mmCIF file of C-alpha atoms in Angstrom:
data_model
loop_
_atom_site.group_PDB
_atom_site.id
_atom_site.type_symbol
_atom_site.label_atom_id
_atom_site.label_comp_id
_atom_site.label_asym_id
_atom_site.label_seq_id
_atom_site.Cartn_x
_atom_site.Cartn_y
_atom_site.Cartn_z
ATOM 1 C CA MET R 1 0.000 0.000 0.000
ATOM 2 C CA PRO R 2 1.522 3.366 -1.006
ATOM 3 C CA ASP R 3 2.346 5.927 1.654
ATOM 4 C CA LEU R 4 -0.556 8.262 2.383
ATOM 5 C CA PRO R 5 0.276 11.961 2.085
ATOM 6 C CA VAL R 6 0.481 13.752 5.427
ATOM 7 C CA VAL R 7 -1.486 16.617 3.838
ATOM 8 C CA SER R 8 -3.835 16.373 0.892
ATOM 9 C CA ALA R 9 -5.865 19.433 -0.136
ATOM 10 C CA ILE R 10 -8.263 18.831 -3.026
ATOM 11 C CA ASP R 11 -9.995 21.669 -4.932
ATOM 12 C CA VAL R 12 -10.130 23.878 -1.843
ATOM 13 C CA ASN R 13 -12.038 27.164 -2.060
ATOM 14 C CA ARG R 14 -12.486 29.817 0.622
ATOM 15 C CA GLU R 15 -14.773 32.778 0.160
ATOM 16 C CA PHE R 16 -15.450 35.686 2.505
ATOM 17 C CA GLN R 17 -18.414 38.021 2.381
ATOM 18 C CA VAL R 18 -17.236 41.618 2.790
ATOM 19 C CA GLY R 19 -20.291 43.852 2.642
ATOM 20 C CA SER R 20 -21.931 43.169 -0.700
ATOM 21 C CA GLU R 21 -18.729 41.787 -2.227
ATOM 22 C CA VAL R 22 -17.484 38.172 -2.209
ATOM 23 C CA VAL R 23 -13.709 37.841 -1.734
ATOM 24 C CA HIS R 24 -12.162 34.636 -3.132
ATOM 25 C CA ALA R 25 -9.193 34.073 -0.806
ATOM 26 C CA VAL R 26 -8.415 30.537 -2.063
ATOM 27 C CA ARG R 27 -9.522 29.175 -5.443
ATOM 28 C CA ASP R 28 -9.477 25.487 -6.455
ATOM 29 C CA ALA R 29 -6.222 24.895 -4.564
ATOM 30 C CA SER R 30 -4.840 21.355 -4.576
ATOM 31 C CA LEU R 31 -1.703 20.404 -2.655
ATOM 32 C CA GLU R 32 -0.135 17.087 -1.644
ATOM 33 C CA VAL R 33 2.691 16.910 0.898
ATOM 34 C CA HIS R 34 4.343 13.663 2.001
ATOM 35 C CA ARG R 35 6.112 12.792 5.222
ATOM 36 C CA GLY R 36 9.549 14.358 5.547
ATOM 37 C CA GLU R 37 8.953 17.114 2.981
ATOM 38 C CA PHE R 38 9.882 20.755 3.569
ATOM 39 C CA VAL R 39 7.549 22.993 1.536
ATOM 40 C CA ALA R 40 7.333 26.789 1.274
ATOM 41 C CA LEU R 41 4.218 28.612 0.070
ATOM 42 C CA ILE R 42 5.277 31.888 -1.517
ATOM 43 C CA GLY R 43 3.305 34.690 -3.125
ATOM 44 C CA ARG R 44 2.525 38.352 -2.822
ATOM 45 C CA SER R 45 0.463 39.672 0.086
ATOM 46 C CA GLY R 46 -3.164 38.675 -0.350
ATOM 47 C CA SER R 47 -2.351 35.653 -2.523
ATOM 48 C CA GLY R 48 -4.012 33.241 -0.060
ATOM 49 C CA LYS R 49 -0.969 31.622 1.618
ATOM 50 C CA THR R 50 -2.009 32.134 5.242
ATOM 51 C CA THR R 51 -5.652 31.301 4.529
ATOM 52 C CA LEU R 52 -4.635 27.965 3.002
ATOM 53 C CA LEU R 53 -2.315 27.267 5.950
ATOM 54 C CA ASN R 54 -5.179 27.985 8.392
ATOM 55 C CA ILE R 55 -7.452 25.606 6.472
ATOM 56 C CA ILE R 56 -4.823 22.840 6.606
ATOM 57 C CA ALA R 57 -4.502 23.467 10.359
ATOM 58 C CA GLY R 58 -8.248 23.185 10.906
ATOM 59 C CA LEU R 59 -8.347 26.771 12.156
ATOM 60 C CA ASP R 60 -10.643 27.693 9.256
ATOM 61 C CA LYS R 61 -13.093 25.671 7.170
ATOM 62 C CA PRO R 62 -13.108 25.787 3.378
ATOM 63 C CA THR R 63 -16.211 26.976 1.548
ATOM 64 C CA SER R 64 -15.801 23.876 -0.620
ATOM 65 C CA GLY R 65 -13.216 21.173 -1.200
ATOM 66 C CA ILE R 66 -11.537 18.561 0.980
ATOM 67 C CA VAL R 67 -8.517 18.624 3.308
ATOM 68 C CA LYS R 68 -7.114 15.325 4.535
ATOM 69 C CA ILE R 69 -4.518 14.804 7.257
ATOM 70 C CA ASP R 70 -3.138 11.245 7.193
ATOM 71 C CA GLY R 71 -6.037 10.262 4.963
ATOM 72 C CA GLU R 72 -8.708 11.605 7.350
ATOM 73 C CA ASP R 73 -11.074 14.237 5.963
ATOM 74 C CA ILE R 74 -10.803 16.976 8.607
ATOM 75 C CA THR R 75 -13.426 19.145 6.921
ATOM 76 C CA LYS R 76 -15.985 16.796 8.511
ATOM 77 C CA TYR R 77 -14.485 17.097 12.002
ATOM 78 C CA ASN R 78 -16.330 18.868 14.799
ATOM 79 C CA GLU R 79 -14.533 21.395 17.020
ATOM 80 C CA ARG R 80 -13.536 18.808 19.604
ATOM 81 C CA GLN R 81 -11.963 16.563 16.965
ATOM 82 C CA LEU R 82 -10.115 19.530 15.461
ATOM 83 C CA THR R 83 -8.767 20.487 18.893
ATOM 84 C CA ASN R 84 -7.431 16.954 19.408
ATOM 85 C CA LEU R 85 -5.896 17.029 15.932
ATOM 86 C CA ARG R 86 -4.047 20.281 16.659
ATOM 87 C CA ARG R 87 -3.038 19.069 20.119
ATOM 88 C CA HIS R 88 -1.434 15.821 18.992
ATOM 89 C CA LYS R 89 -0.608 15.907 15.263
ATOM 90 C CA ILE R 90 0.144 19.513 14.328
ATOM 91 C CA GLY R 91 2.698 21.972 15.686
ATOM 92 C CA PHE R 92 2.548 25.723 15.064
ATOM 93 C CA VAL R 93 5.254 28.370 14.684
ATOM 94 C CA PHE R 94 4.088 31.987 14.373
ATOM 95 C CA GLN R 95 5.774 35.132 13.072
ATOM 96 C CA SER R 96 5.343 36.922 16.414
ATOM 97 C CA PHE R 97 6.560 33.908 18.471
ATOM 98 C CA GLY R 98 3.378 33.696 20.599
ATOM 99 C CA LEU R 99 5.196 33.028 23.876
ATOM 100 C CA LEU R 100 3.567 33.682 27.259
ATOM 101 C CA PRO R 101 5.585 36.564 28.769
ATOM 102 C CA LEU R 102 5.262 35.529 32.437
ATOM 103 C CA LEU R 103 6.539 31.981 31.836
ATOM 104 C CA SER R 104 10.153 30.959 31.352
ATOM 105 C CA ALA R 105 11.355 29.439 28.084
ATOM 106 C CA ALA R 106 11.078 25.924 29.527
ATOM 107 C CA GLU R 107 7.619 26.613 30.949
ATOM 108 C CA ASN R 108 6.438 27.854 27.548
ATOM 109 C CA VAL R 109 7.468 24.491 26.100
ATOM 110 C CA GLU R 110 6.117 22.466 29.013
ATOM 111 C CA ILE R 111 2.651 24.030 28.886
ATOM 112 C CA ALA R 112 1.947 22.296 25.568
ATOM 113 C CA LEU R 113 2.706 18.964 27.259
ATOM 114 C CA ARG R 114 0.564 19.875 30.259
ATOM 115 C CA ILE R 115 -2.411 20.644 27.994
ATOM 116 C CA ALA R 116 -1.911 17.279 26.265
ATOM 117 C CA GLY R 117 -2.117 15.541 29.657
ATOM 118 C CA ALA R 118 1.504 14.370 30.022
ATOM 119 C CA GLY R 119 2.730 13.511 33.524
ATOM 120 C CA LEU R 120 5.203 15.647 35.463
ATOM 121 C CA ARG R 121 8.280 13.469 34.836
ATOM 122 C CA ALA R 122 7.469 13.032 31.165
ATOM 123 C CA ARG R 123 6.970 16.795 30.797
ATOM 124 C CA ARG R 124 10.297 17.668 32.385
ATOM 125 C CA ARG R 125 12.204 15.019 30.449
ATOM 126 C CA ARG R 126 10.715 16.096 27.105
ATOM 127 C CA THR R 127 11.212 19.801 27.867
ATOM 128 C CA ASP R 128 14.897 19.292 28.705
ATOM 129 C CA GLU R 129 15.322 17.260 25.531
ATOM 130 C CA LEU R 130 13.739 19.969 23.363
ATOM 131 C CA MET R 131 15.645 22.851 24.944
ATOM 132 C CA GLU R 132 18.853 20.944 24.255
ATOM 133 C CA MET R 133 17.742 20.253 20.679
ATOM 134 C CA VAL R 134 17.204 23.955 19.889
ATOM 135 C CA GLY R 135 20.449 24.957 21.620
ATOM 136 C CA LEU R 136 18.890 26.763 24.595
ATOM 137 C CA ALA R 137 19.559 24.419 27.497
ATOM 138 C CA GLY R 138 21.461 27.217 29.250
ATOM 139 C CA ARG R 139 18.630 29.722 28.733
ATOM 140 C CA ALA R 140 15.726 27.517 29.790
ATOM 141 C CA HIS R 141 14.832 29.600 32.850
ATOM 142 C CA HIS R 142 14.910 32.988 31.126
ATOM 143 C CA ARG R 143 11.657 34.750 30.318
ATOM 144 C CA PRO R 144 10.922 35.824 26.723
ATOM 145 C CA TYR R 145 11.893 39.473 27.283
ATOM 146 C CA GLU R 146 15.347 38.269 28.349
ATOM 147 C CA LEU R 147 15.861 36.416 25.054
ATOM 148 C CA SER R 148 16.760 37.659 21.586
ATOM 149 C CA GLY R 149 14.283 37.356 18.713
ATOM 150 C CA GLY R 150 16.086 34.302 17.353
ATOM 151 C CA GLU R 151 16.102 32.648 20.776
ATOM 152 C CA GLN R 152 12.391 33.325 21.204
ATOM 153 C CA GLN R 153 11.685 31.703 17.837
ATOM 154 C CA ARG R 154 13.770 28.688 18.886
ATOM 155 C CA VAL R 155 11.604 28.365 21.988
ATOM 156 C CA ALA R 156 8.515 28.570 19.761
ATOM 157 C CA ILE R 157 9.921 25.769 17.578
ATOM 158 C CA ALA R 158 10.646 23.657 20.663
ATOM 159 C CA ARG R 159 7.068 24.207 21.834
ATOM 160 C CA SER R 160 5.698 23.230 18.418
ATOM 161 C CA LEU R 161 7.556 19.910 18.730
ATOM 162 C CA ALA R 162 6.506 19.177 22.315
ATOM 163 C CA ASN R 163 3.966 16.487 21.434
ATOM 164 C CA SER R 164 6.049 14.995 18.620
ATOM 165 C CA PRO R 165 3.745 16.159 15.810
ATOM 166 C CA GLU R 166 4.270 14.786 12.338
ATOM 167 C CA LEU R 167 3.321 18.130 10.752
ATOM 168 C CA VAL R 168 4.639 21.603 11.619
ATOM 169 C CA LEU R 169 2.987 24.692 10.114
ATOM 170 C CA ALA R 170 5.102 27.862 10.214
ATOM 171 C CA ASP R 171 3.529 31.179 9.154
ATOM 172 C CA GLU R 172 6.284 33.668 8.215
ATOM 173 C CA PRO R 173 8.588 32.336 10.979
ATOM 174 C CA THR R 174 11.436 34.702 10.038
ATOM 175 C CA GLY R 175 9.303 37.796 9.414
ATOM 176 C CA GLU R 176 10.652 39.600 12.496
ATOM 177 C CA LEU R 177 14.235 38.300 12.328
ATOM 178 C CA ASP R 178 17.399 39.528 10.644
ATOM 179 C CA SER R 179 18.843 37.487 7.759
ATOM 180 C CA SER R 180 21.565 35.829 9.826
ATOM 181 C CA THR R 181 19.090 34.660 12.462
ATOM 182 C CA ALA R 182 16.679 33.552 9.718
ATOM 183 C CA VAL R 183 19.373 31.281 8.281
ATOM 184 C CA SER R 184 20.012 29.691 11.688
ATOM 185 C CA ILE R 185 16.268 29.141 12.251
ATOM 186 C CA PHE R 186 15.869 27.404 8.895
ATOM 187 C CA GLU R 187 18.985 25.347 9.450
ATOM 188 C CA LEU R 188 17.274 24.131 12.623
ATOM 189 C CA LEU R 189 14.007 23.385 10.792
ATOM 190 C CA GLY R 190 15.908 21.638 8.001
ATOM 191 C CA SER R 191 17.694 19.416 10.512
ATOM 192 C CA LEU R 192 14.329 18.462 12.037
ATOM 193 C CA VAL R 193 13.107 17.349 8.612
ATOM 194 C CA GLN R 194 16.237 15.283 7.963
ATOM 195 C CA GLU R 195 16.790 13.799 11.421
ATOM 196 C CA GLN R 196 13.241 13.353 12.705
ATOM 197 C CA ASN R 197 11.312 13.033 9.429
ATOM 198 C CA VAL R 198 9.016 15.896 10.427
ATOM 199 C CA THR R 199 6.906 17.444 7.656
ATOM 200 C CA ILE R 200 7.040 21.250 7.501
ATOM 201 C CA ILE R 201 4.907 23.688 5.500
ATOM 202 C CA THR R 202 5.891 27.341 5.797
ATOM 203 C CA THR R 203 4.774 30.626 4.236
ATOM 204 C CA THR R 204 7.340 33.277 3.422
ATOM 205 C CA HIS R 205 8.315 36.442 1.550
ATOM 206 C CA ASP R 206 11.957 35.959 2.551
ATOM 207 C CA ARG R 207 14.438 35.325 -0.264
ATOM 208 C CA THR R 208 16.782 33.511 2.140
ATOM 209 C CA VAL R 209 13.999 31.066 2.987
ATOM 210 C CA MET R 210 13.196 30.583 -0.700
ATOM 211 C CA GLU R 211 16.832 29.644 -1.308
ATOM 212 C CA PHE R 212 16.850 27.277 1.633
ATOM 213 C CA VAL R 213 13.628 25.282 1.202
ATOM 214 C CA PRO R 214 13.805 22.432 -1.347
ATOM 215 C CA ARG R 215 10.193 22.635 -2.573
ATOM 216 C CA ILE R 216 8.489 25.903 -3.532
ATOM 217 C CA GLU R 217 4.777 26.283 -4.272
ATOM 218 C CA GLU R 218 3.697 29.695 -5.535
ATOM 219 C CA MET R 219 0.236 31.184 -4.993
ATOM 220 C CA SER R 220 -1.415 34.016 -6.888
ATOM 221 C CA ASP R 221 -4.972 35.311 -6.443
ATOM 222 C CA GLY R 222 -5.839 32.232 -4.396
ATOM 223 C CA HIS R 223 -4.548 29.722 -6.970
ATOM 224 C CA ILE R 224 -1.590 27.379 -6.573
ATOM 225 C CA LEU R 225 0.377 27.885 -9.781
ATOM 226 C CA THR R 226 1.768 25.113 -11.951
ATOM 227 C CA PRO R 227 5.568 24.992 -12.402
ATOM 228 C CA ASP R 228 5.199 26.605 -15.840
ATOM 229 C CA GLU R 229 3.194 29.493 -14.370
ATOM 230 C CA GLN R 230 5.555 30.258 -11.491
ATOM 231 C CA GLU R 231 7.582 33.422 -11.907
ATOM 232 C CA LEU R 232 7.957 35.141 -8.527
ATOM 233 C CA PHE R 233 10.795 32.864 -7.389
ATOM 234 C CA GLU R 234 12.801 33.347 -10.599
ATOM 235 C CA TYR R 235 12.185 37.096 -10.549
ATOM 236 C CA THR R 236 13.351 37.222 -6.937
ATOM 237 C CA MET R 237 16.476 35.237 -7.743
ATOM 238 C CA ARG R 238 17.495 37.172 -10.871
ATOM 239 C CA ASP R 239 19.138 39.935 -8.828
ATOM 240 C CA GLU R 240 22.267 39.568 -6.774
ATOM 241 C CA ARG R 241 21.880 38.975 -3.061
ATOM 242 C CA SER R 242 22.278 41.997 -0.822
ATOM 243 C CA HIS R 243 25.760 42.514 0.584
ATOM 244 C CA PHE R 244 24.097 42.828 3.978
ATOM 245 C CA ALA R 245 22.337 39.444 3.775
ATOM 246 C CA ALA R 246 23.761 36.535 5.731
ATOM 247 C CA GLU R 247 25.732 33.905 3.844
ATOM 248 C CA LEU R 248 23.929 30.644 3.210
ATOM 249 C CA PRO R 249 25.556 27.349 4.276
ATOM 250 C CA ALA R 250 27.973 26.047 1.610
ATOM 251 C CA ASP R 251 25.809 23.074 0.590
ATOM 252 C CA ILE R 252 22.783 25.348 0.107
ATOM 253 C CA GLN R 253 24.853 27.817 -1.950
ATOM 254 C CA GLU R 254 25.977 25.024 -4.282
ATOM 255 C CA GLU R 255 22.389 23.801 -4.703
ATOM 256 C CA VAL R 256 21.108 27.302 -5.462
ATOM 257 C CA SER R 257 23.909 27.894 -7.995
ATOM 258 C CA ALA R 258 23.153 24.592 -9.740
ATOM 259 C CA THR R 259 19.443 25.371 -9.859
ATOM 260 C CA PHE R 260 19.869 28.825 -11.368
ATOM 261 C CA THR R 261 22.295 28.307 -14.205
ATOM 262 C CA ARG R 262 19.558 29.896 -16.342
ATOM 263 C CA GLU R 263 19.827 33.185 -14.460
ATOM 264 C CA THR R 264 21.166 35.068 -17.506
ATOM 265 C CA GLU R 265 18.326 33.761 -19.631
ATOM 266 C CA VAL R 266 15.769 34.764 -16.994
ATOM 267 C CA ARG R 267 17.290 38.251 -16.776
ATOM 268 C CA HIS R 268 17.063 38.585 -20.567
ATOM 269 C CA VAL R 269 13.387 37.608 -20.537
ATOM 270 C CA VAL R 270 12.650 40.125 -17.806
ATOM 271 C CA GLN R 271 14.429 42.911 -19.657
ATOM 272 C CA GLN R 272 12.615 42.124 -22.912
ATOM 273 C CA ARG R 273 9.176 41.923 -21.315
ATOM 274 C CA GLU R 274 7.128 45.066 -21.854
ATOM 275 C CA LEU R 275 5.901 46.709 -18.706
ATOM 276 C CA PRO R 276 2.093 46.803 -18.609
ATOM 277 C CA ALA R 277 0.571 50.213 -19.184
ATOM 278 C CA ARG R 278 -0.414 51.963 -15.995
ATOM 279 C CA ASP R 279 -4.053 51.183 -15.065
ATOM 280 C CA GLY R 280 -4.209 48.755 -18.017
ATOM 281 C CA ARG R 281 -4.933 51.365 -20.686
ATOM 282 C CA PRO R 282 -2.590 52.503 -23.478
ATOM 283 C CA GLN R 283 -0.844 55.722 -22.633
ATOM 284 C CA PRO R 284 -1.445 58.678 -25.029
ATOM 285 C CA GLU R 285 1.382 59.792 -27.247
ATOM 286 C CA PRO R 286 2.913 63.118 -26.164
ATOM 287 C CA GLU R 287 1.490 66.056 -28.122
ATOM 288 C CA PRO R 288 3.895 67.647 -30.662
ATOM 289 C CA ALA R 289 5.256 71.052 -29.729
ATOM 290 C CA PRO R 290 3.690 74.041 -31.582
ATOM 291 C CA ALA R 291 5.528 75.151 -34.706
ATOM 292 C CA GLY R 292 8.280 77.623 -33.959
ATOM 293 C CA ALA R 293 8.303 76.870 -30.245
ATOM 294 C CA ALA R 294 11.754 76.767 -28.741
ATOM 295 C CA GLU R 295 12.835 73.372 -27.534
ATOM 296 C CA GLU R 296 13.741 73.158 -23.890
ATOM 297 C CA SER R 297 16.473 70.783 -22.880
ATOM 298 C CA GLU R 298 14.891 70.365 -19.440
ATOM 299 C CA PRO R 299 11.900 71.727 -17.526
ATOM 300 C CA ALA R 300 12.308 75.150 -16.069
ATOM 301 C CA GLY R 301 13.084 75.072 -12.384
ATOM 302 C CA PRO R 302 12.128 77.582 -9.705
ATOM 303 C CA ALA R 303 15.160 79.723 -10.477
ATOM 304 C CA ASP R 304 13.884 80.251 -14.043
ATOM 305 C CA PHE R 305 10.490 81.536 -13.012
ATOM 306 C CA ARG R 306 9.395 84.828 -14.556
ATOM 307 C CA PRO R 307 6.125 86.655 -13.936
ATOM 308 C CA PRO R 308 3.661 86.852 -16.840
ATOM 309 C CA PRO R 309 4.299 89.869 -19.123
ATOM 310 C CA ASP R 310 1.013 91.578 -18.195
ATOM 311 C CA ARG R 311 1.813 91.655 -14.468
ATOM 312 C CA GLU R 312 4.455 93.653 -12.668
ATOM 313 C CA ARG R 313 6.647 92.050 -10.052
ATOM 314 C CA PRO R 314 5.698 93.645 -6.700
ATOM 315 C CA ASP R 315 8.318 95.703 -5.003
ATOM 316 C CA TRP R 316 8.311 94.235 -1.515
ATOM 317 C CA ALA R 317 10.861 96.735 -0.285
ATOM 318 C CA LYS R 318 8.582 99.692 -1.120
ATOM 319 C CA LYS R 319 6.892 101.122 1.933
ATOM 320 C CA GLU R 320 3.300 102.219 1.877
ATOM 321 C CA ASP R 321 2.640 105.927 2.367
#
């Protein structure tokens, strides 16, 4: 029997009623992700990435379509079943970390185990194991405000793994981090995929993340694009990386270089493509100058201003009688 996908979304649609208008956030989206895959959903703001992630998580219900987790149709689940699903099978990593400020790093991890009903010894053992895994064993008793942004996100990742989920959903996990910290966070997530066979689906605008993640799915206007339709990733990659961006690990750099040997060709296509006319309509041709009019090399600036011939320049220094 073939392996069931961890996630299978089939013809998913999500519509929202905003006043008298219907907004189509997700349109006929189909996605299949198998165990041990690391997938990034990319797309411009409003393309439907987060909405689709929320539907996969059971935090939102599709207007139509099916979402299966391990072959189970979760669109038929009631709220109690969805809560159990999120408690035991799915881990979450958020852009803003989502840590409880009055609890220590270890307590933020342990609370997920407490909610799941784990015993005291099991909670402490698993918490210590996770804090060691994310490299924060020495910071376990610090509160979030005593940790850097990268350390807080590591705690959030440890918490997402508390109940050994097979699926981790990360919504813009590096959105509030600098490029160097973003690389370290995705190195950590990548190691989880390789060493623990965890499945990760993330959303991102971050070029560094796009370079790092092995499978990219692009969304536009609610649709998941086919490989032939995808263009955002290639457009992002056509320019040189910023000198201020953190260096990628050597193995990732080699993979990116091998993947984008067509960079020159892509750049040529971009340069040749005509820019669409503003507001979609053809722009009028500039009107020809009247016969005999003097050509100006550049527009007159403020220093060239002269009053009209039929008006006198006021003499501001003249005093009234």
